[in-house]
Coordinates of C-alpha atoms in Angstrom, one line a residue:
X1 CA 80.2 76.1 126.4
X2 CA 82.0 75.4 129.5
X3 CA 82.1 77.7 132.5
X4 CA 84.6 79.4 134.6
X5 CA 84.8 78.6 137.7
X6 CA 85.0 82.5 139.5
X7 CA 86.1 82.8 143.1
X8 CA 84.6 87.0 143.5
X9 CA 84.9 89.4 146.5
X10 CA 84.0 93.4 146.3
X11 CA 85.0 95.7 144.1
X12 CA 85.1 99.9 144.2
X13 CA 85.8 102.9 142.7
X14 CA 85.9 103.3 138.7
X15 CA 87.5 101.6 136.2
X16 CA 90.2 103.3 134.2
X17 CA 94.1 104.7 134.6
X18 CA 95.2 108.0 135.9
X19 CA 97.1 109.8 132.9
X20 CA 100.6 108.9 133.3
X21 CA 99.8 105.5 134.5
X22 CA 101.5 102.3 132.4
X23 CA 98.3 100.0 133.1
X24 CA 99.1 97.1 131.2
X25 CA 101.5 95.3 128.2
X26 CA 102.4 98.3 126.5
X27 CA 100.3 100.6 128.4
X28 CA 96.9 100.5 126.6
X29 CA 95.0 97.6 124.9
X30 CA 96.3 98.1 121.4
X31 CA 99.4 97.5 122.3
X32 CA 101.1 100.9 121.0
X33 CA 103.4 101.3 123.9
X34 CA 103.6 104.9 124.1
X35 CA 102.5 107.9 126.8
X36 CA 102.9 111.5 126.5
X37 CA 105.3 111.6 129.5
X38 CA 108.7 112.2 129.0
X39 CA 112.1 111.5 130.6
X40 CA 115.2 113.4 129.8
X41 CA 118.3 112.2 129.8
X42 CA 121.3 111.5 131.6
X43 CA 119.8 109.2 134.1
X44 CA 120.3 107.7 137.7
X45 CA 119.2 104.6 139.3
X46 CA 116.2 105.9 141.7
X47 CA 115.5 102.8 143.2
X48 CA 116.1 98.9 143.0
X49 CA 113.8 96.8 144.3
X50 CA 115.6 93.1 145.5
X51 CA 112.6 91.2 146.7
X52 CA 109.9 92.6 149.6
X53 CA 112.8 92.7 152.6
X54 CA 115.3 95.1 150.7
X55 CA 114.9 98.0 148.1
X56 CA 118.3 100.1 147.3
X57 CA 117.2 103.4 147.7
X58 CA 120.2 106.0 146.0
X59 CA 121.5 108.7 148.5
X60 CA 121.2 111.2 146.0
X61 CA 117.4 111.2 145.1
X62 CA 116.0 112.1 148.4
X63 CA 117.4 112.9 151.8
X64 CA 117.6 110.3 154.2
X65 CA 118.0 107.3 151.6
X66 CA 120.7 105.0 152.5
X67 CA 122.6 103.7 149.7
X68 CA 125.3 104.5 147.3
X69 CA 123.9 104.1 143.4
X70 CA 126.5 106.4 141.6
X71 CA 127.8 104.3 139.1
X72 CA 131.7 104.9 138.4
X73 CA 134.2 102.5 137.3
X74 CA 135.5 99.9 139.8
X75 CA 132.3 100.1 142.0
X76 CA 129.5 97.6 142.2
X77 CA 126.0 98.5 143.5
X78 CA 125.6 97.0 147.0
X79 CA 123.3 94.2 145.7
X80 CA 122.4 90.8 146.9
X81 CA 124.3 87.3 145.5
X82 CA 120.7 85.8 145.2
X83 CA 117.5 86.4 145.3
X84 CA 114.6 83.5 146.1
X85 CA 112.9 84.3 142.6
X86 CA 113.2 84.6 139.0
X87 CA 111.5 87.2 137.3
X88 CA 110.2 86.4 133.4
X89 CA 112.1 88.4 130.8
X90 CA 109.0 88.8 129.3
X91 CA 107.5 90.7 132.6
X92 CA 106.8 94.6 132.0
X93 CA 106.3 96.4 135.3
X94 CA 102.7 98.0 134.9
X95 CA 102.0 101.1 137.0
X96 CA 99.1 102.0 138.6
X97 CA 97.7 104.4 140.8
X98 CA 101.6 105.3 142.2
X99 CA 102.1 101.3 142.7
X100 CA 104.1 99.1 140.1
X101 CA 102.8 95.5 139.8
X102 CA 105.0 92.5 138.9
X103 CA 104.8 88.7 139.4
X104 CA 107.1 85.6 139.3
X105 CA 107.7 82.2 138.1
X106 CA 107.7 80.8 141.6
X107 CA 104.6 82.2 142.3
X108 CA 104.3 85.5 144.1
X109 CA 102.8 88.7 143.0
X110 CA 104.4 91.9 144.5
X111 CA 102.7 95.6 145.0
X112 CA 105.7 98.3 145.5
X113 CA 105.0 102.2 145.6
X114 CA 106.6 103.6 142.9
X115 CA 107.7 106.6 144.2
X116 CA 109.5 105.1 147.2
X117 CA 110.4 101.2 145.5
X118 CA 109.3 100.2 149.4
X119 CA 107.5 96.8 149.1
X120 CA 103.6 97.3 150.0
X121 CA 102.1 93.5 149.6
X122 CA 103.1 90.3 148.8
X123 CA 100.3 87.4 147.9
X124 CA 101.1 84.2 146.9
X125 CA 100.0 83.7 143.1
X126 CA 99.4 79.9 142.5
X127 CA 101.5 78.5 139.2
X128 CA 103.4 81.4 138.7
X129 CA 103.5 83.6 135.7
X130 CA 105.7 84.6 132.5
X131 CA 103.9 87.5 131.2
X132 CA 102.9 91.2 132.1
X133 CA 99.9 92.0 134.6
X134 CA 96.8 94.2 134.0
X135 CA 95.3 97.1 136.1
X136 CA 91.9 98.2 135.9
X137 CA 90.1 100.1 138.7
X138 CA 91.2 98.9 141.8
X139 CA 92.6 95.4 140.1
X140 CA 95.6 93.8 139.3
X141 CA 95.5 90.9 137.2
X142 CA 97.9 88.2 136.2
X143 CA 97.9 85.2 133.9
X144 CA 99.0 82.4 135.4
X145 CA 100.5 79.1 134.5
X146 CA 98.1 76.6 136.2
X147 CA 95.8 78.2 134.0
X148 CA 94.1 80.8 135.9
X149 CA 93.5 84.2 136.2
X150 CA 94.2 85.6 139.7
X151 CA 93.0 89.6 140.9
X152 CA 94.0 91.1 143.7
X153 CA 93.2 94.1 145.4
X154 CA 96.0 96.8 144.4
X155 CA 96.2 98.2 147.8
X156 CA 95.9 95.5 150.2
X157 CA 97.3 92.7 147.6
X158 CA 94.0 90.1 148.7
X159 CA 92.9 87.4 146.8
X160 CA 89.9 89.1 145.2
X161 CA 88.6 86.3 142.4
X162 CA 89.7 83.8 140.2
X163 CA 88.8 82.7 137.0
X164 CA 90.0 79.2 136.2
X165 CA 90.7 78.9 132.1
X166 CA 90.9 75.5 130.2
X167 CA 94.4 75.5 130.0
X168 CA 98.0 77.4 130.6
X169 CA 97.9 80.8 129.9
X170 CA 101.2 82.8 128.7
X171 CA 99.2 86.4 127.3
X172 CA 99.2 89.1 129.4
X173 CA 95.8 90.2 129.8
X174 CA 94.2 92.8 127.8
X175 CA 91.9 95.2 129.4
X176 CA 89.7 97.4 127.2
X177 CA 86.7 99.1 129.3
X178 CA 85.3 97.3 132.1
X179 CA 86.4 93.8 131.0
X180 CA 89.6 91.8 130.7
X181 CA 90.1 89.5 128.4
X182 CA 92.4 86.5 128.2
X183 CA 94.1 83.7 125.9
X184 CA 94.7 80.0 126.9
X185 CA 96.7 77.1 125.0
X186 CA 93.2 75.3 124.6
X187 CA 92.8 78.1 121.9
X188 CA 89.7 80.1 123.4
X189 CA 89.1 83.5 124.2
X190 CA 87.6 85.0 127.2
X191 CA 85.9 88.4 128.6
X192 CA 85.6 88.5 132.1
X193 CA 84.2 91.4 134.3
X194 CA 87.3 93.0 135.9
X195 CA 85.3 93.9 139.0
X196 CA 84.3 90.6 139.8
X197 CA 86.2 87.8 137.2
X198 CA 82.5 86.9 135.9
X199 CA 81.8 85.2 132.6
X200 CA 81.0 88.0 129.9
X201 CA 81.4 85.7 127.2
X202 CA 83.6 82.6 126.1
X203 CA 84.9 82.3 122.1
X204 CA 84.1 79.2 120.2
X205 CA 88.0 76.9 120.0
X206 CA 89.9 79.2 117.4
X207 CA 92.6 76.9 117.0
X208 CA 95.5 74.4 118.5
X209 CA 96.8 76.8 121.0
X210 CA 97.2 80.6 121.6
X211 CA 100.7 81.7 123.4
X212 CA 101.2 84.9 122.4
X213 CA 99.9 88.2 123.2
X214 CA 96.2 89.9 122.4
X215 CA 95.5 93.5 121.0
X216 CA 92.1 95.2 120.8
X217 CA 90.4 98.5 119.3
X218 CA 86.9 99.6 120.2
X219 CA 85.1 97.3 118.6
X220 CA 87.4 93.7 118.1
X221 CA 89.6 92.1 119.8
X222 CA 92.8 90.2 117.7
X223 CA 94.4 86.5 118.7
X224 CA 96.6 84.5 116.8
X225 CA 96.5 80.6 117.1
X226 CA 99.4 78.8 116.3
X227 CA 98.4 77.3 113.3
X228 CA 99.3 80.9 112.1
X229 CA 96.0 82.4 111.9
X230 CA 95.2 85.6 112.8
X231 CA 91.4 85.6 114.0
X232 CA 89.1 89.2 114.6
X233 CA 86.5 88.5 117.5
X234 CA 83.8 91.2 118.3
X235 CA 84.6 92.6 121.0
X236 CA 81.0 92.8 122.4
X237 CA 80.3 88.9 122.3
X238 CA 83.2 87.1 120.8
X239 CA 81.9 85.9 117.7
X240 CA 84.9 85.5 115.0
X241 CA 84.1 88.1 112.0
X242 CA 87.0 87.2 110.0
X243 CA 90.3 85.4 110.1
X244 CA 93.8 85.6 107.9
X245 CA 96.8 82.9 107.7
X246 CA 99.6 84.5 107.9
X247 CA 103.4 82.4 107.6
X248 CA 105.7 81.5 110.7
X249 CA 106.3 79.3 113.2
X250 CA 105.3 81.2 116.1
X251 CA 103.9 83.8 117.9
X252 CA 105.0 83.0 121.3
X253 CA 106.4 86.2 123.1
X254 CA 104.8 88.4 120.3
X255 CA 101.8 90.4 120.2
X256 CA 99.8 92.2 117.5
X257 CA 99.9 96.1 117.2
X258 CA 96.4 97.9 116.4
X259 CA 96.6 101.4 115.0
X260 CA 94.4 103.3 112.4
X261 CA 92.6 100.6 111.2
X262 CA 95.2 98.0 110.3
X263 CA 96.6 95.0 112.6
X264 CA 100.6 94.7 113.1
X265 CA 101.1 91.1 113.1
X266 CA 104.9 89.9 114.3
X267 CA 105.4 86.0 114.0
X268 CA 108.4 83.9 114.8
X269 CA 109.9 83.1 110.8
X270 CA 110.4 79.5 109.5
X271 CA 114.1 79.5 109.1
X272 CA 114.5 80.5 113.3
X273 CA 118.3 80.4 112.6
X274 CA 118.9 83.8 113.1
X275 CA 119.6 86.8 110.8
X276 CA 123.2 86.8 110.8
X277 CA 124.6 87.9 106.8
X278 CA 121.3 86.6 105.4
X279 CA 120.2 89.4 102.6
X280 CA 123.6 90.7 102.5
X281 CA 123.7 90.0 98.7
X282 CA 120.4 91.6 97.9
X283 CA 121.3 94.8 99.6
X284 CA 124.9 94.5 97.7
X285 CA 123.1 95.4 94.8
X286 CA 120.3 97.4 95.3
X287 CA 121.2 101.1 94.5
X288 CA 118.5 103.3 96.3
X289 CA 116.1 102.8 98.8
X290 CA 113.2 102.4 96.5
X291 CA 115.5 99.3 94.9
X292 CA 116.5 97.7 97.9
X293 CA 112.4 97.5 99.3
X294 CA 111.8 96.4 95.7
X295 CA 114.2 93.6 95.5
X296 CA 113.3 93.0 99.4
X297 CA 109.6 92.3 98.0
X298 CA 111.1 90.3 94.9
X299 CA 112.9 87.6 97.5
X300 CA 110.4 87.5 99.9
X301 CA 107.9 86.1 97.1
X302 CA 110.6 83.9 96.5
X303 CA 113.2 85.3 93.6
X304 CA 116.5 84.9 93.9
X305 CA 117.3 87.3 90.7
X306 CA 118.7 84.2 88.9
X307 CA 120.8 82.7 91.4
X308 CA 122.3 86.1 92.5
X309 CA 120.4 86.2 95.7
X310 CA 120.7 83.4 98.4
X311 CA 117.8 81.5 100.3
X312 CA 114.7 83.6 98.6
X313 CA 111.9 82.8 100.4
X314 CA 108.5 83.8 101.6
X315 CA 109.4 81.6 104.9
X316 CA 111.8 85.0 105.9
X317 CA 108.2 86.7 106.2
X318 CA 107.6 88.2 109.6
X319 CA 106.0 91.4 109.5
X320 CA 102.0 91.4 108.1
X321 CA 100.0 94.3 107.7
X322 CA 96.0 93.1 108.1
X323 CA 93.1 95.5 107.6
X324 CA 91.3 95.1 110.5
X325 CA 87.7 95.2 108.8
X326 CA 88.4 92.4 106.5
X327 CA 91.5 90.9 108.0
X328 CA 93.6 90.7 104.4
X329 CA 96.9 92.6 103.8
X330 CA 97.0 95.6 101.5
X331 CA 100.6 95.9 101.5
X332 CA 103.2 93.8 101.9
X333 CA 105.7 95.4 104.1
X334 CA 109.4 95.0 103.0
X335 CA 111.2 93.8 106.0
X336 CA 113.4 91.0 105.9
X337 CA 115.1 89.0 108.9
X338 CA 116.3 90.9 111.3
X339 CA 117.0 89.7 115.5
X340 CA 118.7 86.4 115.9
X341 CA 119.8 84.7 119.3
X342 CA 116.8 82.7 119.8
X343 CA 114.4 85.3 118.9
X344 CA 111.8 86.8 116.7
X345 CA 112.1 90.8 115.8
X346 CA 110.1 92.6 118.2
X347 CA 106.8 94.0 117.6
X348 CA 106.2 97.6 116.3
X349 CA 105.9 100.6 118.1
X350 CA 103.6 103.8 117.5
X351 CA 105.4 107.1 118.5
X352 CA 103.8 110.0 119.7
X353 CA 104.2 111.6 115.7
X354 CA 101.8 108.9 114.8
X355 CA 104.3 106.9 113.4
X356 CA 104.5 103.1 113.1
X357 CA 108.3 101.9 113.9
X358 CA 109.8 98.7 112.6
X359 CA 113.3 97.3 112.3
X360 CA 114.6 96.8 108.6
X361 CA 117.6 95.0 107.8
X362 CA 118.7 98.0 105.1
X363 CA 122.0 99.2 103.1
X364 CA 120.6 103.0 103.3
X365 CA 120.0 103.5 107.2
X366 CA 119.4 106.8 108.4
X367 CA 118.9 106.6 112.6
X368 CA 120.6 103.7 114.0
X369 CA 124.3 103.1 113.4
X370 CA 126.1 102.8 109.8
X371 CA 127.2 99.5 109.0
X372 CA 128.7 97.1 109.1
X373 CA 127.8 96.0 112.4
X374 CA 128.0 92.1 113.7
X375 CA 125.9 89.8 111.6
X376 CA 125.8 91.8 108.7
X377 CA 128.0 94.2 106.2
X378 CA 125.3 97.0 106.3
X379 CA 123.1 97.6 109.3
X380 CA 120.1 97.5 111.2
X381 CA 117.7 100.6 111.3
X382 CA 114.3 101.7 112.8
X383 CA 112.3 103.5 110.2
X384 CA 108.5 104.5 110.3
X385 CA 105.9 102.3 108.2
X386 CA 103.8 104.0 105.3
X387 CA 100.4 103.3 106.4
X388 CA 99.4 103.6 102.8
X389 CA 101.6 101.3 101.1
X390 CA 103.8 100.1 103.3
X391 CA 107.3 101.7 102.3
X392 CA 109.5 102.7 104.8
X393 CA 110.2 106.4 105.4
X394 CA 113.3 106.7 107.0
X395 CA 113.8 109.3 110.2
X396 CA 116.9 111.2 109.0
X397 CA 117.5 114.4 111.3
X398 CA 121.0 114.1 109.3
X399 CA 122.8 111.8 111.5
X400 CA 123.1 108.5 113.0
X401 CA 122.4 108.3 116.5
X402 CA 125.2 106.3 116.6
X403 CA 123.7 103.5 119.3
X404 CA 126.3 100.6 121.1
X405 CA 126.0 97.8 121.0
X406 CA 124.0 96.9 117.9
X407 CA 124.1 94.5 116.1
X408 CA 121.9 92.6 114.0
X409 CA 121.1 89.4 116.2
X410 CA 120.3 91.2 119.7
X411 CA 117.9 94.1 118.9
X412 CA 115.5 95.7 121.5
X413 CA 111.9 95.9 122.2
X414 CA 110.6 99.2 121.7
X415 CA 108.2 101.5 123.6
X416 CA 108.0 105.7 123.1
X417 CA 107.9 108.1 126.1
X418 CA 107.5 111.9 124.7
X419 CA 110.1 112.3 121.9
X420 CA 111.8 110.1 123.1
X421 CA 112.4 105.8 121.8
X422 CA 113.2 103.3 124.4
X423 CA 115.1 100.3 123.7
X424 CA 115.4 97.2 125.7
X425 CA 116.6 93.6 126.1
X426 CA 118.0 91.8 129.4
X427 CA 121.3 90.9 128.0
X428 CA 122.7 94.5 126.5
X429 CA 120.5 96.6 128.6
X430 CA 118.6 99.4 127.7
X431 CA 119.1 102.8 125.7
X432 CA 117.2 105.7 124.6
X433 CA 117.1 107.7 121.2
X434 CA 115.6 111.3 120.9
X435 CA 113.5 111.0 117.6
X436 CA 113.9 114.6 117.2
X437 CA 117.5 115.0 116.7
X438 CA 118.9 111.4 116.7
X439 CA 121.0 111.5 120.3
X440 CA 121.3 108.7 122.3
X441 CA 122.2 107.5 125.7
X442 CA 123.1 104.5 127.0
X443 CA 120.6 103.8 129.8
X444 CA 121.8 100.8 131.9
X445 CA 124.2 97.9 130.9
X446 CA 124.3 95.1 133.7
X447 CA 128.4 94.7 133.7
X448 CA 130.6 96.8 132.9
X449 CA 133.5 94.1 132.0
X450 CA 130.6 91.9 130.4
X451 CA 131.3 90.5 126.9
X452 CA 135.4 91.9 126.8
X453 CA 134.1 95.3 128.5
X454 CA 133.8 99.0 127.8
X455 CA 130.2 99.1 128.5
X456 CA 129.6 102.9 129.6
X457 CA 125.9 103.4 131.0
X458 CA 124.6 105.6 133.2
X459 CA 123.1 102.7 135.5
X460 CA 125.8 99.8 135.5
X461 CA 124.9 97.4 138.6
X462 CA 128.5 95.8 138.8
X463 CA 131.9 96.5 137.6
X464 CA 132.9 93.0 136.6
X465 CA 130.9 89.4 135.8
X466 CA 130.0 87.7 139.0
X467 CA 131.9 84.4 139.9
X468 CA 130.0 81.6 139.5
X469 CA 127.2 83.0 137.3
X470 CA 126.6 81.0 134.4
X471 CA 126.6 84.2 132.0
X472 CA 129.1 87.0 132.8
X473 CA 125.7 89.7 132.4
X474 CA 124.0 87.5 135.4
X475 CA 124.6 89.7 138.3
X476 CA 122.3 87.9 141.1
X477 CA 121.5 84.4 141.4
X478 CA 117.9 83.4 140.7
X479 CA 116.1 80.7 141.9
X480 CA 115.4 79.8 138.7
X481 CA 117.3 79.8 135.3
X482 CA 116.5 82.9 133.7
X483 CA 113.9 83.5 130.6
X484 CA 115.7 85.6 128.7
X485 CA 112.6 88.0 126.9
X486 CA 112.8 91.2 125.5
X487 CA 110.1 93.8 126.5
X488 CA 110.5 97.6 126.6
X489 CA 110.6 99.5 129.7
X490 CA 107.8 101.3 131.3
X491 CA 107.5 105.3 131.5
X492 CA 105.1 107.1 134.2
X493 CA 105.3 110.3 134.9
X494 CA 108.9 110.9 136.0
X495 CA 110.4 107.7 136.0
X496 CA 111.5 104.8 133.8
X497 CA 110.7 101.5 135.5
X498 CA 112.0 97.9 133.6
X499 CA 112.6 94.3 135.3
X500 CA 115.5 92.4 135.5
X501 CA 115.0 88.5 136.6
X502 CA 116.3 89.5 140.0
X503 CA 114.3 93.0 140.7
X504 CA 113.1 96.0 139.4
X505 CA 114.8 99.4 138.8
X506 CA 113.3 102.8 138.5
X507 CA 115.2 105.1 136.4
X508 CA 115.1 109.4 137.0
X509 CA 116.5 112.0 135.3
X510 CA 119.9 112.7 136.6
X511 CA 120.3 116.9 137.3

């Protein structure tokens, strides 16, 4: 077993988050990305955050703040042409304690009050990082790319320990108790001591690599290597109890979802060409729900009903259902391809209904939008997951919400806030449905003349595409190319926070 090298200093108070706090990837350690807090709509920009020597602080939140965020046609927010960092697409602002924590690829990790957006701290972080911090106690964690994990005091931003890894490390840190624990691509698992980055225990080599994210319950903790297997460790002392293969080519930018009992796996499919009219036939002649998940379930084992259906396969697999005591799948889960663009359909989300939310590639949607929408004749919808068998059971409060854009090839990542269902992704911005009566509002688009124009949001950072910018949605210059991700934003208390590459923007409720 070879031992981390740990670089400790003091630690205080207890660990643990304050109620409304958003501590980590999709706030807790299973991954289920929801709180209890709530934010109504319509919505203003409270704050934007540029870097640690400017933060756009709107006019019309508090008295005294300087700057005009109203969005309107024909006005542009009063932001920078560049910024000297690139912010991961596949960075979530965590909040704790009333500070939000982010880091970059260049290699600096930021504290910022989250009431204010002022910057508190900035502290070099060596190699950068691509993925989401952790908070625990008075912590803040981050994965980085030289293959370390680096903790800083959340106050003060000091250097606190480090725990050196075997290799890279692109999984945001999972903290369950008093311990984080951590992924590298040498394909171990670790437990460290969050006060102090100590060895708790180390995981024998699980496989070639592991680059996506971790989950954990009470007891186990879940990685995926990516030869495709899906391994349970104990949570107490790492020992694998059981392992499943599961198809793909991927699970980079993923992470597994644990909720009563069973294991949410997401994995990058084989045929990584997209979505786009794939299925079409299948739903062309499915008359009912119940036919259309039956004949899904038919050409995801591989029939093509005689010729009728194009490119059966079990390689359109993405979605696996795992028991988490024995690690097989009781159910297969009828979801074909859906996302496109480079990437994999986002993981699930659990609402605050106890609901497990998926996309499905359907004929009978009942939430989203009707069809056709680009990339397909029918549509795309979010539906709940039968936890029994694995059916879908639609959310019909007798209308679509009616969301735009959507189209098949650039969904969202998910998270729930109240009764509310966040959506996000860097290039079409973010929007919110109310799961109790199907509204929705378009949260923030980044151009309003992007992509031919008529984007409408309530947050819209400039009127037309920037000159010069590569893509007409790229409103500031980075110092690096962008990593276009998709993760959902983060909800504490009163505010909405998500990242782009060039800052970070805290949402309110508009009065």
């Amino acid at each position: 077993m070879k031992t981390l090298f740990i670089l400790a200093g003091l630690f205080v108070a207890q660990l643990g988050a304050l109620a409304s706090d958003w501590p980590q990837l999709q706030r807790d350690g299973a991954r289920t990305g929801r709180t209890p807090d709530s934010v109504a709509p319509p919505f203003r920009a409270r704050w934007i955050w540029l870097g640690s020597d400017l933060t756009l602080q709107n006019q019309d939140s508090e008295v005294g703040w300087p700057h005009d965020l109203e969005t309107r046609p024909g006005y542009t927010y009063p932001i920078p042409v560049s910024v000297p960092f690139t912010i991961s697409g596949e960075v979530q602002p965590i909040v704790a304690n009333n500070r939000v924590f982010l880091g970059t690829i260049e290699g600096q990790a930021f504290g910022i009050d989250a009431t204010t957006g002022l910057n508190l701290w900035t502290s070099p972080l060596a190699g950068g990082t691509m993925c989401t911090a952790s908070a625990a106690g008075t912590r803040v964690m981050f994965a980085c790319l030289d293959g370390a994990i680096r903790a800083f005091d959340q106050a003060t931003g000091l250097l606190q320990w480090t725990a050196y890894l075997r290799k890279t490390t692109t999984s945001a840190p999972c903290v369950i108790g008093n311990n984080v624990y951590c992924a590298d691509h040498a394909g171990y698992v670790y437990a460290l001591d969050a006060a102090t980055g100590q060895l708790v225990w180390e995981s024998d080599r699980l496989g070639p690599s592991i680059q996506g994210g971790l989950a954990a319950d009470a007891t186990s903790l879940y990685a995926c290597t990516e030869d495709m297997v899906c391994h349970a460790l104990n949570l107490a002392d790492g020992v694998e109890r059981a392992q499943s293969q599961v198809r793909g080519q991927s699970f980079r930018t993923l992470h597994p979802v644990v909720f009563n009992n069973l294991l949410y796996v997401h994995t990058a499919p084989v045929p990584a060409i997209g979505s786009e009219y794939v299925m079409d036939d299948l739903m062309a002649s499915s008359a009912n729900l119940s036919q259309e998940e039956a004949n899904i379930r038919s050409w995801l084992a591989g029939d093509n009903n005689g010729g009728a259906w194009q490119d059966a396969s079990a390689d359109w697999r993405h979605l696996f259902v795992l028991s988490t005591s024995t690690m097989t799948e009781p159910f297969v889960v009828a979801a074909g391809p859906a996302d496109g663009s480079g990437m994999s359909a986002r993981p699930v989300v659990v609402d605050n209904q106890n609901r497990v939310l998926a996309y499905f590639k359907t004929r009978f949607a009942t939430l989203t939008a009707p069809g056709p929408i680009f990339g397909t004749d029918y549509t795309v919808d979010i539906a709940a997951i039968n936890q029994t068998n694995g059916n879908r059971i639609p959310i019909d409060n007798g209308h679509f919400s009616g969301l735009w854009m959507w189209e098949t090839d650039n969904l969202y990542a998910m998270s729930v806030a109240g009764n509310y269902l966040w959506l996000r992704q860097n290039f079409r911005g973010t929007q919110v449905i109310n799961l109790t009566n199907s509204t929705y509002r378009y949260v923030e688009a980044a151009v309003r003349g992007n992509d031919g124009g008529g984007f409408n949001a309530d947050i819209i950072y400039a009127d037309l595409p920037t000159p010069g910018m590569e893509y007409e949605y790229d409103v500031v210059q980075t110092a690096h190319y962008p990593y276009q991700g998709r993760v959902a934003p983060a909800v504490s208390g009163q505010f909405v926070y998500f990242a782009e590459s060039f800052g970070l923007v805290c949402a309110e409720h508009l009065p």
